[in-house]
Amino acid sequence: EVQLVESGGGLVKPGGSLRLSCAASGFTFSHYSFNWVRQAPGKGLEWVSSINSGNAYMYYVDSVRGRFTISRDNAKSSLDLQMDSLRADDTAVYYCARASTGGNYDPIDIWGQGTLVTVSS
Amino acid sequence: EIVMTQSPATLSVSPGERATLSCRASQSVSIKLAWYQQKPGQAPRLLIYGASTRATGVPARFSGSGSGTEFTLTISSLQSEDFAVYYCQQYSNWLRTFGQGTKVEIK
């Protein structure tokens, strides 16, 4: 079964750091690009970051660039999001999401169940 | 940044009726447009990609059309399980953007 399972969410104070992880199974991880997409409570979806299959291209939405870092370990079939200098408006459910191929311009075809990040003092 | 605008924000439809959802891009995205369905407490699910291709397992009552800047998702005969929020997303640009969503509710 194709599956993405996120972990690492929780409560963190403003200015703090958190590292999210996504464990993939049921497919050849190294063949695909991946994304992080977030959803603030009661709000819509916001694309956050992506990384291509070759680990050569990483992209970020302006609001997180310089604070978040996406990375992948093809040997472990895992995707990470290092989040530093967290702010209250980073509070959201974060979804790990697979793109349909390994390129830079593909739809998301598989989603994880999400992990909640709450930034509050 | 390509801005995606969905309309209406909320659509009230009776079961068995047709629902038509719109998505407009601020500049051409060709056919690099996807539609997702999200139910409360669940992750989104891919319905349509390439503007008009149904994803695996998606019922034929869902259809997508359009190109460039104007796109439509049509649900031909709403079933109870179709009441949800629907998002469009463009992936023609590395900064892929979502619309704000259309909630399809029971009339």
Short mmCIF file of C-alpha atoms in Angstrom, two decimals:
data_model
loop_
_atom_site.label_atom_id
_atom_site.label_comp_id
_atom_site.label_asym_id
_atom_site.label_seq_id
_atom_site.Cartn_x
_atom_site.Cartn_y
_atom_site.Cartn_z
CA GLU A 1 0.00 0.00 0.00
CA VAL A 2 1.30 3.43 -0.94
CA GLN A 3 1.59 5.44 2.25
CA LEU A 4 3.04 8.64 3.68
CA VAL A 5 3.21 9.04 7.45
CA GLU A 6 4.18 12.35 9.02
CA SER A 7 5.59 12.83 12.50
CA GLY A 8 7.24 15.52 14.57
CA GLY A 9 4.41 17.97 15.05
CA GLY A 10 3.62 19.54 18.40
CA LEU A 11 3.52 22.70 20.46
CA VAL A 12 6.46 25.10 20.18
CA LYS A 13 7.06 28.64 21.37
CA PRO A 14 7.50 31.53 18.93
CA GLY A 15 11.09 31.64 17.75
CA GLY A 16 11.54 27.93 18.36
CA SER A 17 12.34 25.08 16.00
CA LEU A 18 10.69 21.85 14.98
CA ARG A 19 11.62 19.11 12.54
CA LEU A 20 8.89 17.27 10.67
CA SER A 21 9.50 13.89 9.09
CA CYS A 22 7.61 11.87 6.53
CA ALA A 23 8.11 8.13 6.13
CA ALA A 24 7.18 6.72 2.75
CA SER A 25 6.34 3.14 1.88
CA GLY A 26 4.81 1.09 -0.91
CA PHE A 27 6.65 2.74 -3.80
CA THR A 28 10.15 3.66 -5.00
CA PHE A 29 10.77 6.86 -3.06
CA SER A 30 13.71 8.05 -5.15
CA HIS A 31 11.61 8.27 -8.31
CA TYR A 32 9.34 11.04 -7.05
CA SER A 33 9.36 14.69 -6.09
CA PHE A 34 7.77 15.71 -2.80
CA ASN A 35 6.00 18.66 -1.27
CA TRP A 36 4.99 20.04 2.08
CA VAL A 37 1.54 21.65 2.11
CA ARG A 38 -0.01 23.26 5.16
CA GLN A 39 -3.49 24.18 6.29
CA ALA A 40 -4.10 26.67 9.07
CA PRO A 41 -7.09 25.91 11.30
CA GLY A 42 -10.31 26.50 9.36
CA LYS A 43 -8.40 27.80 6.32
CA GLY A 44 -7.44 26.59 2.85
CA LEU A 45 -4.42 24.77 1.54
CA GLU A 46 -1.06 26.51 1.16
CA TRP A 47 1.88 24.98 -0.69
CA VAL A 48 5.03 25.42 1.42
CA SER A 49 7.99 23.69 -0.22
CA SER A 50 9.03 21.09 -2.76
CA ILE A 51 12.09 19.00 -3.62
CA ASN A 52 12.64 17.09 -6.83
CA SER A 53 13.65 13.47 -7.14
CA GLY A 54 17.29 14.25 -7.85
CA ASN A 55 17.61 16.41 -4.73
CA ALA A 56 18.82 19.25 -6.95
CA TYR A 57 15.91 21.66 -6.77
CA MET A 58 14.26 22.94 -3.60
CA TYR A 59 11.59 25.61 -3.66
CA TYR A 60 9.85 27.58 -0.93
CA VAL A 61 6.93 29.93 -0.56
CA ASP A 62 8.15 33.44 0.29
CA SER A 63 6.77 33.38 3.83
CA VAL A 64 9.04 30.48 4.89
CA ARG A 65 12.12 30.98 2.72
CA GLY A 66 15.19 31.36 4.92
CA ARG A 67 13.43 29.78 7.92
CA PHE A 68 12.40 26.33 6.61
CA THR A 69 14.62 23.72 4.93
CA ILE A 70 13.33 20.73 2.99
CA SER A 71 15.50 17.65 2.63
CA ARG A 72 15.21 14.00 1.66
CA ASP A 73 17.04 10.75 2.28
CA ASN A 74 16.38 8.38 -0.59
CA ALA A 75 18.13 5.52 1.21
CA LYS A 76 15.67 5.82 4.11
CA SER A 77 12.63 6.78 1.99
CA SER A 78 12.12 9.83 4.17
CA LEU A 79 11.36 13.50 3.72
CA ASP A 80 12.05 16.18 6.33
CA LEU A 81 11.11 19.79 6.94
CA GLN A 82 13.33 21.70 9.36
CA MET A 83 11.39 24.68 10.65
CA ASP A 84 13.28 27.45 12.46
CA SER A 85 12.27 30.86 13.79
CA LEU A 86 8.69 29.69 14.01
CA ARG A 87 5.89 32.25 14.17
CA ALA A 88 2.28 32.09 15.27
CA ASP A 89 1.14 32.19 11.65
CA ASP A 90 3.02 28.94 10.97
CA THR A 91 0.40 27.15 13.06
CA ALA A 92 -1.19 24.57 10.77
CA VAL A 93 -1.58 20.95 9.85
CA TYR A 94 1.42 20.07 7.68
CA TYR A 95 0.92 17.48 4.96
CA CYS A 96 3.64 15.49 3.25
CA ALA A 97 2.57 15.07 -0.37
CA ARG A 98 4.02 13.14 -3.28
CA ALA A 99 4.13 14.53 -6.79
CA SER A 100 3.14 12.20 -9.59
CA THR A 101 6.67 12.09 -11.09
CA GLY A 102 10.19 13.18 -10.24
CA GLY A 103 10.04 16.50 -12.04
CA ASN A 104 9.35 20.04 -10.91
CA TYR A 105 5.90 20.57 -12.43
CA ASP A 106 3.57 17.77 -11.49
CA PRO A 107 0.32 17.41 -9.54
CA ILE A 108 0.22 15.93 -6.05
CA ASP A 109 -1.20 12.43 -6.19
CA ILE A 110 -0.62 11.05 -2.68
CA TRP A 111 -1.09 12.83 0.65
CA GLY A 112 -0.15 11.89 4.19
CA GLN A 113 -2.62 12.26 7.04
CA GLY A 114 -0.94 15.43 8.32
CA THR A 115 0.75 16.52 11.54
CA LEU A 116 -0.32 19.52 13.61
CA VAL A 117 2.17 22.25 14.42
CA THR A 118 1.07 24.81 17.00
CA VAL A 119 3.21 27.88 17.63
CA SER A 120 2.14 29.58 20.82
CA SER A 121 3.61 30.96 24.02
CA GLU B 1 2.90 34.45 -8.15
CA ILE B 2 -0.06 33.01 -10.03
CA VAL B 3 -3.24 33.75 -8.11
CA MET B 4 -6.01 31.16 -8.31
CA THR B 5 -9.55 32.38 -7.69
CA GLN B 6 -12.40 29.93 -7.12
CA SER B 7 -16.10 30.65 -7.32
CA PRO B 8 -18.47 30.44 -5.69
CA ALA B 9 -17.14 30.19 -2.14
CA THR B 10 -20.11 28.03 -1.18
CA LEU B 11 -22.42 26.05 -3.44
CA SER B 12 -25.69 24.65 -2.10
CA VAL B 13 -26.88 21.70 -4.13
CA SER B 14 -29.50 18.99 -3.68
CA PRO B 15 -28.44 15.33 -4.02
CA GLY B 16 -28.76 14.20 -7.61
CA GLU B 17 -28.28 17.68 -9.03
CA ARG B 18 -25.35 18.96 -11.06
CA ALA B 19 -22.65 21.10 -9.48
CA THR B 20 -20.37 23.41 -11.45
CA LEU B 21 -17.29 24.88 -9.78
CA SER B 22 -15.04 27.49 -11.37
CA CYS B 23 -11.35 28.28 -11.04
CA ARG B 24 -9.58 31.20 -12.66
CA ALA B 25 -5.83 31.77 -12.92
CA SER B 26 -4.28 35.24 -12.98
CA GLN B 27 -2.14 34.14 -15.92
CA SER B 28 -2.08 31.15 -18.23
CA VAL B 29 -1.22 27.81 -16.65
CA SER B 30 -1.88 25.85 -19.86
CA ILE B 31 -3.50 22.63 -18.62
CA LYS B 32 -1.33 22.25 -15.52
CA LEU B 33 -4.34 22.40 -13.25
CA ALA B 34 -5.48 19.90 -10.64
CA TRP B 35 -8.63 19.57 -8.54
CA TYR B 36 -8.67 18.11 -5.04
CA GLN B 37 -11.48 17.08 -2.73
CA GLN B 38 -11.19 17.46 1.04
CA LYS B 39 -13.64 16.15 3.61
CA PRO B 40 -13.61 17.30 7.26
CA GLY B 41 -10.71 15.85 9.21
CA GLN B 42 -9.19 14.20 6.15
CA ALA B 43 -6.29 14.89 3.83
CA PRO B 44 -7.08 16.17 0.35
CA ARG B 45 -7.58 13.66 -2.46
CA LEU B 46 -6.59 14.16 -6.08
CA LEU B 47 -9.59 14.14 -8.40
CA ILE B 48 -8.45 15.68 -11.68
CA TYR B 49 -5.06 16.54 -13.17
CA GLY B 50 -4.03 17.97 -16.50
CA ALA B 51 -7.26 19.99 -16.28
CA SER B 52 -9.41 17.07 -17.46
CA THR B 53 -7.88 13.68 -16.60
CA ARG B 54 -9.54 11.79 -13.78
CA ALA B 55 -7.21 10.28 -11.20
CA THR B 56 -7.30 6.57 -10.53
CA GLY B 57 -10.53 5.46 -8.90
CA VAL B 58 -12.37 8.76 -9.34
CA PRO B 59 -15.98 8.21 -10.44
CA ALA B 60 -17.00 9.29 -13.93
CA ARG B 61 -19.49 11.81 -12.53
CA PHE B 62 -16.48 14.07 -11.90
CA SER B 63 -15.20 15.91 -14.97
CA GLY B 64 -12.82 18.76 -15.55
CA SER B 65 -12.44 21.16 -18.43
CA GLY B 66 -10.64 24.32 -19.46
CA SER B 67 -7.21 25.59 -20.36
CA GLY B 68 -5.21 28.75 -20.02
CA THR B 69 -6.91 30.75 -17.30
CA GLU B 70 -10.45 29.37 -17.02
CA PHE B 71 -11.27 25.96 -15.58
CA THR B 72 -14.38 24.10 -14.47
CA LEU B 73 -15.04 21.07 -12.29
CA THR B 74 -18.42 19.49 -12.88
CA ILE B 75 -20.07 16.88 -10.69
CA SER B 76 -22.88 15.53 -12.84
CA SER B 77 -25.14 14.07 -10.16
CA LEU B 78 -24.16 14.79 -6.58
CA GLN B 79 -23.97 11.87 -4.20
CA SER B 80 -23.96 12.19 -0.43
CA GLU B 81 -20.23 11.46 -0.28
CA ASP B 82 -19.46 14.38 -2.63
CA PHE B 83 -20.32 17.09 -0.11
CA ALA B 84 -16.89 18.47 0.68
CA VAL B 85 -14.50 21.33 -0.06
CA TYR B 86 -12.88 21.41 -3.50
CA TYR B 87 -9.59 23.11 -4.30
CA CYS B 88 -7.93 23.86 -7.60
CA GLN B 89 -4.14 24.08 -7.84
CA GLN B 90 -1.83 25.18 -10.62
CA TYR B 91 1.51 23.45 -11.06
CA SER B 92 2.80 25.30 -14.12
CA ASN B 93 5.16 27.29 -11.94
CA TRP B 94 7.55 26.16 -9.22
CA LEU B 95 5.52 28.36 -6.86
CA ARG B 96 2.44 26.19 -7.13
CA THR B 97 -0.67 27.86 -5.73
CA PHE B 98 -4.09 26.75 -4.58
CA GLY B 99 -7.43 28.43 -4.90
CA GLN B 100 -9.24 29.34 -1.69
CA GLY B 101 -11.68 26.46 -2.08
CA THR B 102 -15.37 25.94 -2.84
CA LYS B 103 -17.52 24.27 -0.22
CA VAL B 104 -20.26 22.11 -1.70
CA GLU B 105 -23.03 21.76 0.87
CA ILE B 106 -26.38 20.04 0.99
CA LYS B 107 -29.28 22.26 -0.01
#
